[in-house]
C-alpha positions as semicolon CSV with decimal commas, in nm:
position;residue;x (nm);y (nm);z (nm)
1;M;-10,486;13,171;12,189
2;S;-10,349;13,116;11,832
3;N;-10,486;12,802;11,784
4;W;-10,856;12,915;11,832
5;Y;-10,791;13,220;11,598
6;Q;-10,629;13,012;11,345
7;D;-10,950;12,767;11,357
8;S;-11,196;13,050;11,334
9;T;-11,402;13,154;11,013
10;P;-11,375;13,492;10,859
11;L;-11,705;13,629;11,054
12;E;-11,556;13,516;11,388
13;R;-11,226;13,703;11,335
14;R;-11,399;14,019;11,208
15;T;-11,644;14,014;11,516
16;F;-11,336;13,952;11,725
17;W;-11,141;14,253;11,613
18;A;-11,470;14,453;11,627
19;S;-11,519;14,383;11,982
20;F;-11,147;14,391;12,083
21;G;-11,109;14,750;11,932
22;G;-11,452;14,866;12,105
23;W;-11,321;14,757;12,441
24;A;-10,971;14,877;12,379
25;L;-11,091;15,229;12,283
26;D;-11,346;15,213;12,573
27;A;-11,035;15,153;12,813
28;L;-10,827;15,443;12,665
29;A;-11,126;15,685;12,703
30;V;-11,187;15,559;13,096
31;Q;-10,835;15,521;13,221
32;M;-10,757;15,861;13,105
33;F;-10,950;16,005;13,402
34;S;-10,770;15,818;13,675
35;L;-10,415;15,944;13,520
36;A;-10,546;16,298;13,492
37;I;-10,693;16,312;13,850
38;P;-10,379;16,491;14,024
39;A;-10,432;16,764;13,745
40;L;-10,800;16,779;13,762
41;I;-10,743;16,834;14,165
42;A;-10,537;17,126;14,069
43;A;-10,723;17,275;13,795
44;F;-11,069;17,289;13,983
45;G;-10,938;17,264;14,373
46;I;-11,138;16,989;14,442
47;T;-11,056;16,732;14,707
48;K;-10,970;16,348;14,665
49;A;-11,337;16,283;14,779
50;Q;-11,477;16,491;14,487
51;A;-11,237;16,331;14,224
52;G;-11,352;15,997;14,355
53;L;-11,713;16,114;14,297
54;L;-11,614;16,164;13,916
55;G;-11,504;15,798;13,892
56;S;-11,816;15,695;14,088
57;I;-12,066;15,856;13,884
58;T;-11,911;15,708;13,566
59;L;-11,956;15,340;13,719
60;F;-12,298;15,435;13,821
61;F;-12,438;15,545;13,514
62;G;-12,204;15,262;13,339
63;A;-12,454;15,027;13,535
64;F;-12,764;15,147;13,351
65;G;-12,587;15,185;13,042
66;G;-12,490;14,812;13,042
67;W;-12,852;14,713;13,141
68;L;-12,985;14,947;12,848
69;G;-12,708;14,844;12,585
70;G;-12,787;14,491;12,638
71;A;-13,178;14,521;12,610
72;L;-13,093;14,752;12,300
73;G;-12,891;14,452;12,144
74;D;-13,161;14,218;12,209
75;R;-13,446;14,445;12,076
76;F;-13,282;14,613;11,773
77;G;-12,961;14,386;11,703
78;R;-12,595;14,400;11,839
79;V;-12,435;14,565;11,562
80;N;-12,652;14,860;11,579
81;A;-12,634;14,917;11,952
82;L;-12,254;14,867;11,922
83;Q;-12,235;15,172;11,700
84;I;-12,458;15,376;11,892
85;T;-12,244;15,295;12,239
86;V;-11,916;15,369;12,078
87;A;-12,034;15,681;11,958
88;T;-12,148;15,786;12,300
89;F;-11,878;15,734;12,488
90;A;-11,627;15,883;12,230
91;L;-11,809;16,226;12,188
92;A;-11,868;16,237;12,577
93;T;-11,484;16,191;12,656
94;F;-11,392;16,443;12,366
95;A;-11,611;16,695;12,523
96;C;-11,463;16,674;12,873
97;A;-11,162;16,863;12,706
98;F;-11,361;17,173;12,700
99;V;-11,550;17,172;13,053
100;T;-11,500;17,506;13,243
101;D;-11,599;17,378;13,603
102;Y;-11,639;17,084;13,816
103;N;-12,027;17,039;13,754
104;Q;-11,991;17,024;13,364
105;L;-11,736;16,750;13,403
106;L;-11,961;16,549;13,652
107;V;-12,240;16,551;13,388
108;L;-12,012;16,458;13,113
109;K;-11,877;16,164;13,288
110;A;-12,196;16,040;13,350
111;I;-12,260;16,046;12,973
112;Q;-11,932;15,868;12,917
113;G;-12,081;15,606;13,159
114;L;-12,367;15,528;12,988
115;G;-12,185;15,470;12,682
116;F;-11,891;15,239;12,825
117;G;-12,130;15,054;13,016
118;A;-12,350;14,973;12,712
119;E;-12,049;14,917;12,466
120;W;-11,918;14,582;12,700
121;A;-12,249;14,459;12,704
122;C;-12,333;14,499;12,313
123;G;-11,969;14,370;12,192
124;A;-11,960;14,073;12,451
125;V;-12,281;13,937;12,366
126;L;-12,215;13,969;11,989
127;M;-11,885;13,784;12,027
128;A;-12,024;13,502;12,223
129;E;-12,308;13,460;12,015
130;I;-12,076;13,421;11,701
131;I;-11,769;13,224;11,812
132;R;-11,810;12,833;11,873
133;P;-11,880;12,708;12,223
134;D;-11,556;12,519;12,282
135;H;-11,345;12,833;12,195
136;R;-11,592;13,080;12,382
137;G;-11,384;13,121;12,724
138;R;-11,091;13,178;12,524
139;A;-11,207;13,454;12,259
140;L;-11,388;13,621;12,514
141;G;-11,081;13,645;12,736
142;A;-10,875;13,762;12,463
143;V;-11,146;14,019;12,398
144;Q;-11,105;14,130;12,763
145;S;-10,744;14,176;12,737
146;A;-10,811;14,456;12,497
147;W;-10,872;14,652;12,818
148;A;-10,484;14,632;12,899
149;V;-10,414;14,769;12,539
150;G;-10,645;15,048;12,582
151;W;-10,518;15,126;12,945
152;G;-10,166;15,104;12,812
153;A;-10,204;15,370;12,523
154;A;-10,375;15,608;12,784
155;V;-10,061;15,563;13,018
156;L;-9,832;15,634;12,709
157;L;-10,038;15,908;12,596
158;S;-10,051;16,052;12,964
159;A;-9,673;16,013;12,968
160;V;-9,622;16,220;12,665
161;V;-9,876;16,496;12,716
162;F;-9,781;16,538;13,089
163;T;-9,417;16,564;13,009
164;Y;-9,424;16,812;12,738
165;L;-9,727;17,001;12,804
166;P;-9,797;17,238;13,114
167;K;-10,084;17,063;13,325
168;D;-10,345;17,295;13,279
169;I;-10,329;17,215;12,899
170;A;-10,236;16,851;12,908
171;W;-10,539;16,704;13,084
172;R;-10,749;16,899;12,793
173;V;-10,551;16,713;12,535
174;L;-10,575;16,401;12,670
175;F;-10,922;16,407;12,704
176;A;-10,949;16,540;12,323
177;A;-10,798;16,223;12,181
178;G;-11,094;16,053;12,329
179;L;-11,263;16,126;11,969
180;V;-11,041;15,859;11,812
181;P;-11,282;15,571;11,909
182;A;-11,556;15,706;11,683
183;L;-11,339;15,577;11,397
184;L;-11,434;15,226;11,490
185;I;-11,769;15,268;11,371
186;L;-11,665;15,282;11,000
187;Y;-11,495;14,917;11,057
188;I;-11,833;14,781;11,251
189;R;-12,052;14,918;10,963
190;R;-11,833;14,784;10,690
191;G;-11,728;14,434;10,828
192;I;-11,975;14,282;11,080
193;V;-12,288;14,076;11,023
194;E;-12,586;14,080;11,267
195;P;-12,605;13,724;11,388
196;P;-12,920;13,535;11,328
197;R;-13,143;13,511;11,657
198;A;-13,370;13,223;11,771
199;V;-13,600;13,457;11,944
200;K;-13,756;13,767;11,732
201;A;-13,691;14,035;12,002
202;A;-13,819;14,301;11,773
203;D;-14,180;14,139;11,828
204;T;-14,120;14,205;12,231
205;P;-14,197;14,554;12,371
206;F;-13,896;14,710;12,485
207;L;-14,000;14,733;12,878
208;A;-14,062;14,348;12,865
209;T;-13,711;14,306;12,738
210;I;-13,554;14,482;13,027
211;S;-13,768;14,310;13,276
212;G;-13,727;13,970;13,131
213;I;-13,427;13,880;13,361
214;F;-13,654;13,890;13,662
215;K;-13,867;13,627;13,552
216;P;-13,854;13,341;13,812
217;E;-13,674;13,104;13,572
218;V;-13,370;13,312;13,564
219;L;-13,389;13,548;13,859
220;R;-13,129;13,342;14,059
221;S;-12,882;13,408;13,795
222;T;-12,955;13,752;13,802
223;L;-12,923;13,798;14,186
224;I;-12,594;13,595;14,208
225;G;-12,452;13,763;13,898
226;G;-12,525;14,094;14,030
227;L;-12,355;14,019;14,328
228;F;-12,038;13,904;14,132
229;G;-12,046;14,217;13,941
230;I;-12,006;14,421;14,254
231;G;-11,738;14,238;14,367
232;A;-11,537;14,235;14,032
233;H;-11,593;14,607;13,952
234;G;-11,541;14,708;14,323
235;G;-11,216;14,552;14,348
236;Y;-11,100;14,688;14,010
237;A;-11,238;15,059;14,072
238;A;-11,110;15,041;14,414
239;L;-10,768;14,949;14,302
240;T;-10,707;15,143;13,987
241;T;-10,895;15,452;14,027
242;F;-10,649;15,597;14,282
243;L;-10,327;15,357;14,181
244;P;-10,154;15,641;13,969
245;T;-10,206;15,881;14,252
246;Y;-10,094;15,646;14,526
247;L;-9,754;15,572;14,332
248;R;-9,699;15,957;14,253
249;E;-9,826;16,095;14,623
250;V;-9,718;15,840;14,861
251;R;-9,451;15,643;14,685
252;Q;-9,312;15,980;14,536
253;L;-9,260;15,866;14,187
254;S;-9,239;16,119;13,912
255;V;-9,491;16,059;13,618
256;L;-9,246;15,838;13,412
257;G;-9,174;15,671;13,718
258;S;-9,529;15,576;13,783
259;S;-9,603;15,477;13,432
260;G;-9,327;15,223;13,448
261;Y;-9,494;15,056;13,746
262;L;-9,834;15,075;13,546
263;A;-9,662;14,922;13,252
264;V;-9,571;14,609;13,430
265;I;-9,938;14,584;13,591
266;I;-10,093;14,627;13,245
267;V;-9,857;14,396;13,064
268;A;-9,951;14,148;13,344
269;F;-10,336;14,225;13,282
270;F;-10,321;14,143;12,947
271;C;-10,150;13,803;13,006
272;G;-10,393;13,723;13,311
273;C;-10,694;13,778;13,057
274;V;-10,567;13,533;12,780
275;A;-10,445;13,291;13,064
276;S;-10,785;13,320;13,240
277;G;-10,986;13,251;12,901
278;V;-10,772;12,918;12,828
279;L;-10,823;12,789;13,173
280;S;-11,199;12,888;13,155
281;D;-11,244;12,657;12,876
282;R;-10,996;12,358;13,026
283;I;-11,102;12,350;13,393
284;G;-11,476;12,534;13,385
285;R;-11,562;12,873;13,475
286;R;-11,639;12,816;13,859
287;A;-11,276;12,686;13,932
288;N;-11,131;12,951;13,731
289;V;-11,289;13,237;13,889
290;A;-11,220;13,092;14,239
291;L;-10,876;13,051;14,173
292;F;-10,831;13,413;14,032
293;A;-11,028;13,580;14,310
294;S;-10,830;13,375;14,584
295;A;-10,500;13,514;14,437
296;C;-10,625;13,865;14,395
297;I;-10,728;13,914;14,779
298;A;-10,371;13,762;14,883
299;T;-10,194;13,992;14,622
300;V;-10,366;14,297;14,685
301;L;-10,297;14,300;15,078
302;V;-9,933;14,215;15,023
303;Y;-9,889;14,495;14,750
304;I;-10,063;14,765;14,981
305;F;-9,963;14,662;15,331
306;A;-9,623;14,486;15,302
307;P;-9,301;14,700;15,369
308;L;-9,185;14,674;15,006
309;S;-8,936;14,897;14,832
310;N;-9,015;15,035;14,498
311;A;-8,810;14,775;14,323
312;Q;-9,002;14,505;14,507
313;M;-9,320;14,667;14,428
314;L;-9,222;14,650;14,047
315;V;-9,190;14,297;14,057
316;L;-9,518;14,239;14,263
317;G;-9,684;14,439;14,029
318;F;-9,698;14,175;13,767
319;P;-9,902;13,918;13,983
320;L;-10,128;14,225;14,112
321;G;-10,218;14,273;13,718
322;F;-10,231;13,918;13,635
323;F;-10,462;13,791;13,899
324;S;-10,676;14,101;13,860
325;A;-10,757;14,024;13,497
326;G;-10,873;13,707;13,532
327;I;-11,215;13,781;13,713
328;P;-11,319;14,016;13,441
329;A;-11,187;13,797;13,171
330;S;-11,411;13,518;13,264
331;M;-11,746;13,721;13,310
332;A;-11,858;13,759;12,950
333;A;-11,845;13,376;12,862
334;L;-12,005;13,306;13,209
335;F;-12,296;13,563;13,195
336;S;-12,379;13,469;12,827
337;E;-12,427;13,096;12,907
338;L;-12,657;13,206;13,206
339;Y;-12,913;13,343;12,985
340;P;-13,139;13,223;12,696
341;A;-13,188;13,383;12,366
342;G;-13,445;13,701;12,408
343;V;-13,269;13,846;12,723
344;R;-12,912;13,719;12,700
345;G;-12,777;14,084;12,598
346;T;-13,014;14,222;12,890
347;G;-12,894;13,951;13,130
348;V;-12,524;13,998;13,052
349;G;-12,552;14,377;13,068
350;F;-12,723;14,361;13,385
351;C;-12,496;14,117;13,568
352;Y;-12,160;14,304;13,450
353;N;-12,276;14,645;13,512
354;F;-12,511;14,629;13,808
355;G;-12,204;14,589;14,027
356;R;-12,122;14,940;13,899
357;V;-12,439;15,075;14,098
358;V;-12,258;14,951;14,429
359;S;-11,918;14,963;14,312
360;A;-11,954;15,326;14,221
361;A;-11,916;15,392;14,594
362;F;-11,561;15,236;14,635
363;P;-11,359;15,506;14,444
364;F;-11,549;15,755;14,669
365;L;-11,494;15,524;14,969
366;V;-11,119;15,498;14,898
367;G;-11,106;15,898;14,864
368;Y;-11,274;15,947;15,199
369;L;-11,089;15,692;15,411
370;S;-10,771;15,796;15,254
371;E;-10,787;16,128;15,440
372;H;-10,853;15,928;15,773
373;I;-10,637;15,599;15,736
374;G;-10,416;15,690;15,441
375;L;-10,420;15,614;15,064
376;G;-10,241;15,285;15,070
377;P;-10,458;15,115;15,344
378;A;-10,787;15,264;15,187
379;I;-10,742;15,084;14,870
380;G;-10,620;14,766;15,008
381;I;-10,899;14,697;15,225
382;D;-11,161;14,808;14,983
383;A;-11,062;14,600;14,722
384;A;-10,971;14,299;14,931
385;F;-11,346;14,332;15,055
386;A;-11,468;14,351;14,718
387;Y;-11,259;14,037;14,566
388;S;-11,422;13,817;14,877
389;L;-11,787;13,919;14,728
390;V;-11,667;13,744;14,369
391;L;-11,558;13,430;14,559
392;L;-11,887;13,408;14,744
393;A;-12,106;13,455;14,440
394;V;-11,900;13,204;14,195
395;L;-11,961;12,929;14,479
396;M;-12,330;12,975;14,412
397;L;-12,334;12,966;14,022
398;P;-12,384;12,683;13,820
399;E;-12,090;12,534;13,572
400;T;-12,181;12,635;13,217
401;R;-11,870;12,559;13,023
402;G;-11,952;12,439;12,671
403;K;-12,286;12,534;12,670
404;V;-12,447;12,544;12,288
405;F;-12,673;12,863;12,188
406;E;-12,976;12,850;11,991
407;Q;-12,930;12,714;11,642
408;P;-13,013;13,043;11,425
409;A;-12,718;13,197;11,629
410;E;-12,472;12,884;11,580
411;A;-12,542;12,906;11,228
412;A;-12,368;13,235;11,184
413;L;-12,057;13,039;11,244
414;R;-12,073;12,921;10,881
415;A;-12,084;13,286;10,709
């Protein structure tokens, strides 16, 4: 990782930290929810299925947010779109601290989904167009690792507030901290330059930009990329939405105890993102994804179904987090290389986030199935099926490693 960063230009480094920071703060806002599920169930008297619906609606609206966010970046510029999306998810998360009933929370989680889906699309394409081709996989893998940083911050914050505050107040304090990401906007405004584009999308109607990914020349990439997104997000959502609840209610771990298990997975997730980025540049996008997807399926099944002790689960948590990281860490580079200028942001946003439309059902299904077969088996079956879809999709995609983008965007490297 350090070699590509040392070789980077000042613009590449500033853009990296803007994208990294946006994704980390995005993760902080989103992961707060999974950690607050037990408190929300108690506060509003809802079922696990209803709690899962809160996660599902965030993913569902995140899909549309990613598609629209990518199109906004194509039409009005990556930097402008990035600022808007960060503000959206930060304000929505903050407002969740003041809800008085379940329906209000449902609406705000939908708005949060629009913001966090769009933020990834804007930040990923911005970084993909600025970084040089031979560093693209490693740089975007490192950006994806920011999710682990935000996730870890959410776990630490959750452990503190739920340890020292009453549950009915703690979850509100947790969501109120979601306003912090808005400060990133100041850094973006001062330090990031909009990359020149080969296609002046400002001359293209917005609806034409959105629908451009369904033209015959790119339709195959859009369909297969959407299937990839379903598997990637479905597996992650099935696993992480209810994992804290599984550790506390099924494995009978305390808040601090479950935080220790999550810490192992989170550190492993960070390492997996970086490793996947390196491998993606060395062995190619397809081989890298196939490797991590296969390992994910095997590890999830062992983690959930094997008769493991708590100590053994702690050890296995590292490969679980490591392998689950490799798939999302490869998506930004792969998807950005599938599309030409003019629809690149739209295509990346759609492929990455379309999976959320279908994967939005996975947390709900886990919650529903848990009432019939138990929470552990519900998580394991859903996650393994989802990661199998990733393996199928990547076998149908072309190899894109080292693709050179249009010259105006490449010229930004020398700024």
